[in-house]
PDB file of C-alpha atoms and ligand atoms in Angstrom:
ATOM      1  CA  MET A   5      17.167 -13.003   1.763  1.00 84.00           C
ATOM      2  CA  PHE A   6      13.854 -11.415   0.798  1.00 93.00           C
ATOM      3  CA  LYS A   7      11.291 -13.796  -0.666  1.00 96.00           C
ATOM      4  CA  ASP A   8       7.916 -12.213   0.101  1.00 97.00           C
ATOM      5  CA  VAL A   9       7.904  -8.456  -0.153  1.00 97.00           C
ATOM      6  CA  LEU A  10       4.836  -6.381   0.667  1.00 98.00           C
ATOM      7  CA  ILE A  11       4.675  -3.133  -1.272  1.00 98.00           C
ATOM      8  CA  ALA A  12       2.150  -0.596   0.049  1.00 98.00           C
ATOM      9  CA  VAL A  13       0.841   1.877  -2.516  1.00 98.00           C
ATOM     10  CA  ASP A  14      -1.321   4.987  -2.384  1.00 98.00           C
ATOM     11  CA  GLY A  15      -0.800   6.328  -5.919  1.00 97.00           C
ATOM     12  CA  SER A  16       1.541   9.158  -4.835  1.00 97.00           C
ATOM     13  CA  PRO A  17       4.951   9.919  -6.429  1.00 96.00           C
ATOM     14  CA  HIS A  18       6.547   8.604  -3.202  1.00 96.00           C
ATOM     15  CA  SER A  19       4.738   5.323  -3.547  1.00 97.00           C
ATOM     16  CA  ASP A  20       5.750   5.154  -7.243  1.00 98.00           C
ATOM     17  CA  LYS A  21       9.369   5.465  -6.157  1.00 98.00           C
ATOM     18  CA  ALA A  22       8.848   2.715  -3.578  1.00 98.00           C
ATOM     19  CA  LEU A  23       7.404   0.541  -6.366  1.00 97.00           C
ATOM     20  CA  ASP A  24      10.583   0.983  -8.400  1.00 97.00           C
ATOM     21  CA  TYR A  25      12.659  -0.233  -5.432  1.00 97.00           C
ATOM     22  CA  ALA A  26      10.302  -3.171  -4.932  1.00 96.00           C
ATOM     23  CA  ARG A  27      10.751  -4.108  -8.579  1.00 96.00           C
ATOM     24  CA  GLY A  28      14.538  -3.997  -8.074  1.00 95.00           C
ATOM     25  CA  LEU A  29      14.239  -6.285  -5.038  1.00 94.00           C
ATOM     26  CA  ALA A  30      12.054  -8.710  -6.952  1.00 94.00           C
ATOM     27  CA  GLU A  31      14.679  -8.840  -9.685  1.00 94.00           C
ATOM     28  CA  ALA A  32      17.677  -9.095  -7.348  1.00 94.00           C
ATOM     29  CA  PHE A  33      16.243 -11.622  -4.891  1.00 94.00           C
ATOM     30  CA  GLY A  34      13.680 -13.396  -7.049  1.00 93.00           C
ATOM     31  CA  ALA A  35      11.113 -12.206  -4.502  1.00 95.00           C
ATOM     32  CA  ARG A  36       7.359 -12.377  -4.827  1.00 96.00           C
ATOM     33  CA  LEU A  37       5.572  -9.060  -4.418  1.00 97.00           C
ATOM     34  CA  MET A  38       2.305  -8.432  -2.651  1.00 97.00           C
ATOM     35  CA  LEU A  39       0.761  -5.173  -3.799  1.00 97.00           C
ATOM     36  CA  VAL A  40      -1.401  -3.718  -1.021  1.00 98.00           C
ATOM     37  CA  HIS A  41      -3.722  -0.746  -1.079  1.00 98.00           C
ATOM     38  CA  ALA A  42      -6.199   0.167   1.638  1.00 98.00           C
ATOM     39  CA  TYR A  43      -9.175   2.251   0.570  1.00 96.00           C
ATOM     40  CA  PRO A  44     -10.721   4.555   3.180  1.00 93.00           C
ATOM     41  CA  GLN A  45     -12.817   2.946   5.873  1.00 90.00           C
ATOM     42  CA  THR A  46     -16.459   3.013   4.922  1.00 86.00           C
ATOM     43  CA  SER A  47     -18.163   3.044   8.327  1.00 85.00           C
ATOM     44  CA  ASP A  48     -18.464   6.856   8.043  1.00 82.00           C
ATOM     45  CA  LEU A  49     -20.923   6.283   5.185  1.00 81.00           C
ATOM     46  CA  LEU A  50     -23.271   4.012   7.134  1.00 84.00           C
ATOM     47  CA  GLY A  51     -26.793   5.324   7.015  1.00 83.00           C
ATOM     48  CA  TYR A  52     -26.377   7.129   3.700  1.00 81.00           C
ATOM     49  CA  LYS A  53     -29.030   5.967   1.283  1.00 84.00           C
ATOM     50  CA  ASP A  54     -26.363   5.544  -1.406  1.00 86.00           C
ATOM     51  CA  PHE A  55     -24.123   3.469   0.878  1.00 87.00           C
ATOM     52  CA  GLU A  56     -23.525   0.616  -1.586  1.00 87.00           C
ATOM     53  CA  ARG A  57     -22.714   2.952  -4.448  1.00 89.00           C
ATOM     54  CA  LEU A  58     -20.347   5.076  -2.354  1.00 89.00           C
ATOM     55  CA  VAL A  59     -18.491   2.008  -1.092  1.00 90.00           C
ATOM     56  CA  SER A  60     -18.095   0.577  -4.568  1.00 93.00           C
ATOM     57  CA  ARG A  61     -16.792   3.929  -5.767  1.00 94.00           C
ATOM     58  CA  ARG A  62     -14.062   3.796  -3.095  1.00 93.00           C
ATOM     59  CA  GLN A  63     -13.247   0.215  -4.017  1.00 96.00           C
ATOM     60  CA  ALA A  64     -13.049   1.087  -7.710  1.00 97.00           C
ATOM     61  CA  ALA A  65     -10.676   3.992  -6.995  1.00 97.00           C
ATOM     62  CA  GLY A  66      -8.525   1.619  -4.912  1.00 98.00           C
ATOM     63  CA  GLN A  67      -8.553  -1.006  -7.655  1.00 98.00           C
ATOM     64  CA  GLU A  68      -7.396   1.645 -10.118  1.00 98.00           C
ATOM     65  CA  ILE A  69      -4.408   2.494  -7.869  1.00 98.00           C
ATOM     66  CA  ILE A  70      -3.497  -1.208  -7.739  1.00 97.00           C
ATOM     67  CA  ALA A  71      -3.841  -1.627 -11.511  1.00 96.00           C
ATOM     68  CA  THR A  72      -1.629   1.394 -12.216  1.00 97.00           C
ATOM     69  CA  ALA A  73       0.970   0.118  -9.729  1.00 97.00           C
ATOM     70  CA  ARG A  74       0.935  -3.300 -11.356  1.00 96.00           C
ATOM     71  CA  LYS A  75       1.662  -1.762 -14.739  1.00 95.00           C
ATOM     72  CA  ARG A  76       4.601   0.145 -13.280  1.00 95.00           C
ATOM     73  CA  LEU A  77       6.117  -3.139 -12.071  1.00 94.00           C
ATOM     74  CA  GLY A  78       6.531  -4.106 -15.727  1.00 89.00           C
ATOM     75  CA  ALA A  79       8.644  -7.214 -16.247  1.00 83.00           C
ATOM     76  CA  VAL A  80       8.141  -8.687 -12.750  1.00 83.00           C
ATOM     77  CA  GLU A  81       4.362  -8.296 -13.022  1.00 81.00           C
ATOM     78  CA  ASP A  82       3.833 -12.067 -13.167  1.00 84.00           C
ATOM     79  CA  ARG A  83       5.235 -12.403  -9.632  1.00 91.00           C
ATOM     80  CA  VAL A  84       2.705  -9.980  -8.193  1.00 95.00           C
ATOM     81  CA  GLN A  85      -0.251 -10.711  -5.973  1.00 96.00           C
ATOM     82  CA  GLU A  86      -2.889  -8.038  -5.338  1.00 96.00           C
ATOM     83  CA  ASN A  87      -4.563  -7.197  -2.062  1.00 97.00           C
ATOM     84  CA  LEU A  88      -7.229  -4.480  -1.940  1.00 98.00           C
ATOM     85  CA  LEU A  89      -8.266  -3.917   1.680  1.00 97.00           C
ATOM     86  CA  GLU A  90     -10.453  -1.597   3.687  1.00 96.00           C
ATOM     87  CA  GLY A  91      -8.681   0.926   5.971  1.00 93.00           C
ATOM     88  CA  PRO A  92      -7.572   2.164   8.402  1.00 96.00           C
ATOM     89  CA  GLU A  93      -4.407   2.044   6.295  1.00 97.00           C
ATOM     90  CA  ALA A  94      -1.641   1.142   8.764  1.00 98.00           C
ATOM     91  CA  GLU A  95      -3.732  -1.559  10.429  1.00 98.00           C
ATOM     92  CA  ALA A  96      -4.627  -3.092   7.063  1.00 98.00           C
ATOM     93  CA  ILE A  97      -0.968  -3.133   5.931  1.00 98.00           C
ATOM     94  CA  LEU A  98       0.228  -4.627   9.235  1.00 98.00           C
ATOM     95  CA  LYS A  99      -2.423  -7.307   9.208  1.00 98.00           C
ATOM     96  CA  ALA A 100      -1.657  -8.234   5.591  1.00 98.00           C
ATOM     97  CA  ALA A 101       2.074  -8.529   6.396  1.00 98.00           C
ATOM     98  CA  ASP A 102       1.314 -10.713   9.374  1.00 97.00           C
ATOM     99  CA  THR A 103      -1.203 -12.983   7.658  1.00 97.00           C
ATOM    100  CA  HIS A 104       0.937 -13.373   4.578  1.00 96.00           C
ATOM    101  CA  GLY A 105       4.250 -13.846   6.415  1.00 97.00           C
ATOM    102  CA  SER A 106       5.929 -11.015   4.488  1.00 98.00           C
ATOM    103  CA  ASP A 107       9.663 -10.713   5.167  1.00 97.00           C
ATOM    104  CA  LEU A 108       9.917  -7.059   4.104  1.00 98.00           C
ATOM    105  CA  ILE A 109       7.548  -4.097   3.762  1.00 98.00           C
ATOM    106  CA  VAL A 110       8.462  -1.417   1.208  1.00 98.00           C
ATOM    107  CA  MET A 111       6.670   1.931   1.285  1.00 98.00           C
ATOM    108  CA  GLY A 112       7.207   5.658   0.831  1.00 98.00           C
ATOM    109  CA  THR A 113       8.247   7.853   3.745  1.00 97.00           C
ATOM    110  CA  ARG A 114       5.456  10.234   2.737  1.00 96.00           C
ATOM    111  CA  GLY A 115       2.359   9.775   0.628  1.00 96.00           C
ATOM    112  CA  ARG A 116      -0.548  11.772  -0.749  1.00 94.00           C
ATOM    113  CA  GLY A 117      -1.004  13.780   2.435  1.00 93.00           C
ATOM    114  CA  SER A 118      -0.609  17.508   1.973  1.00 82.00           C
ATOM    115  CA  ILE A 119       1.027  18.629   5.213  1.00 83.00           C
ATOM    116  CA  GLU A 120       4.431  19.953   4.129  1.00 80.00           C
ATOM    117  CA  GLY A 121       7.520  19.652   6.290  1.00 79.00           C
ATOM    118  CA  LEU A 122       6.756  16.355   7.988  1.00 82.00           C
ATOM    119  CA  LEU A 123       9.467  13.704   7.644  1.00 88.00           C
ATOM    120  CA  PHE A 124       7.070  10.799   8.007  1.00 94.00           C
ATOM    121  CA  GLY A 125       3.427  10.354   7.188  1.00 96.00           C
ATOM    122  CA  SER A 126       1.139   8.765   9.755  1.00 96.00           C
ATOM    123  CA  VAL A 127       0.948   5.482   7.833  1.00 97.00           C
ATOM    124  CA  SER A 128       4.710   5.012   7.365  1.00 98.00           C
ATOM    125  CA  ARG A 129       5.310   5.994  11.002  1.00 97.00           C
ATOM    126  CA  LYS A 130       2.814   3.547  12.413  1.00 98.00           C
ATOM    127  CA  VAL A 131       3.819   0.673  10.135  1.00 98.00           C
ATOM    128  CA  SER A 132       7.528   1.115  10.862  1.00 97.00           C
ATOM    129  CA  HIS A 133       6.848   1.149  14.611  1.00 98.00           C
ATOM    130  CA  LEU A 134       4.633  -1.922  14.681  1.00 98.00           C
ATOM    131  CA  ALA A 135       5.664  -4.115  11.745  1.00 98.00           C
ATOM    132  CA  PRO A 136       6.423  -7.803  12.320  1.00 94.00           C
ATOM    133  CA  CYS A 137       9.324  -7.604   9.796  1.00 97.00           C
ATOM    134  CA  PRO A 138      11.881  -5.079   8.464  1.00 98.00           C
ATOM    135  CA  VAL A 139      10.475  -1.973   6.766  1.00 98.00           C
ATOM    136  CA  LEU A 140      12.178  -0.135   3.914  1.00 98.00           C
ATOM    137  CA  LEU A 141      11.036   3.504   3.791  1.00 98.00           C
ATOM    138  CA  ILE A 142      11.786   5.154   0.459  1.00 97.00           C
ATOM    139  CA  ARG A 143      12.513   8.871   0.251  1.00 92.00           C
TER     140      ARG A 143
HETATM  141  P1  ATP B   2      -0.752  11.404   6.055  1.00 90.66           P
HETATM  142  O1  ATP B   2      -1.503  10.316   5.345  1.00 90.66           O
HETATM  143  O2  ATP B   2      -0.476  11.082   7.486  1.00 90.66           O
HETATM  144  O3  ATP B   2      -1.359  12.749   5.836  1.00 90.66           O
HETATM  145  P2  ATP B   2       1.244  11.122   3.966  1.00 90.66           P
HETATM  146  O4  ATP B   2       0.107  10.785   3.049  1.00 90.66           O
HETATM  147  O5  ATP B   2       2.230  12.127   3.484  1.00 90.66           O
HETATM  148  O6  ATP B   2       0.730  11.516   5.405  1.00 90.66           O
HETATM  149  P3  ATP B   2       1.582   8.306   4.478  1.00 90.66           P
HETATM  150  O7  ATP B   2       0.104   8.196   4.271  1.00 90.66           O
HETATM  151  O8  ATP B   2       2.194   7.806   5.733  1.00 90.66           O
HETATM  152  O9  ATP B   2       2.100   9.804   4.254  1.00 90.66           O
HETATM  153  O10 ATP B   2       2.237   7.537   3.241  1.00 90.66           O
HETATM  154  C1  ATP B   2       3.508   6.903   3.319  1.00 90.66           C
HETATM  155  C2  ATP B   2       3.498   5.668   2.436  1.00 90.66           C
HETATM  156  O11 ATP B   2       2.562   4.743   2.990  1.00 90.66           O
HETATM  157  C3  ATP B   2       3.054   5.863   0.996  1.00 90.66           C
HETATM  158  O12 ATP B   2       4.128   6.284   0.143  1.00 90.66           O
HETATM  159  C4  ATP B   2       2.584   4.462   0.649  1.00 90.66           C
HETATM  160  O13 ATP B   2       3.717   3.636   0.375  1.00 90.66           O
HETATM  161  C5  ATP B   2       1.936   3.997   1.968  1.00 90.66           C
HETATM  162  N1  ATP B   2       0.484   4.249   2.022  1.00 90.66           N
HETATM  163  C6  ATP B   2      -0.132   5.398   2.366  1.00 90.66           C
HETATM  164  N2  ATP B   2      -1.458   5.279   2.286  1.00 90.66           N
HETATM  165  C7  ATP B   2      -1.692   4.004   1.896  1.00 90.66           C
HETATM  166  C8  ATP B   2      -2.882   3.235   1.611  1.00 90.66           C
HETATM  167  N3  ATP B   2      -4.096   3.790   1.725  1.00 90.66           N
HETATM  168  N4  ATP B   2      -2.750   1.950   1.224  1.00 90.66           N
HETATM  169  C9  ATP B   2      -1.522   1.397   1.107  1.00 90.66           C
HETATM  170  N5  ATP B   2      -0.383   2.060   1.349  1.00 90.66           N
HETATM  171  C10 ATP B   2      -0.460   3.339   1.731  1.00 90.66           C
HETATM  172 MG1   MG B   3      -1.403   9.377   3.522  1.00 90.66          MG
END
């Protein structure tokens, strides 16, 4: 049923849990996994004299999140494609799902955000409202 699963990661414990479910889906359905992380938009840095360096620092931090996620996928790692994108996060995830023709998006209900008490984070809320395919929110 699921052949192309997009797994959105932000390095949080919630996203780690979502990764474990994505690994299970890859095993159960023989699905391919697309690992997506969006690093923060860089337009706020325009004009800084260190622009290039600051952008590459954000990209490197994003690449590190993807690499750690890939390791966590363990045995199914060879079925994983990586996609490091620039934010805003929800828009980047939605566009990747659309372009790639993903048939499922897996993500955490919450992420790294620190506001306690919310059921959904802004990224999971927006993606689940606007996604072109089913969304599995892990809690
Ligand atoms: P907020 O960001 O609104 O303060 P939050 O951080 O608690 O709240 P979300 O950001 O919505 O919650 O995170 C929910 C899930 O969305 C995460 O578990 C992860 O799967 C995914 N996600 C969040 N940020 C990103 C990102 N930058 N790139 C890819 N996926 C992300
Ligand atoms: Mg967040």
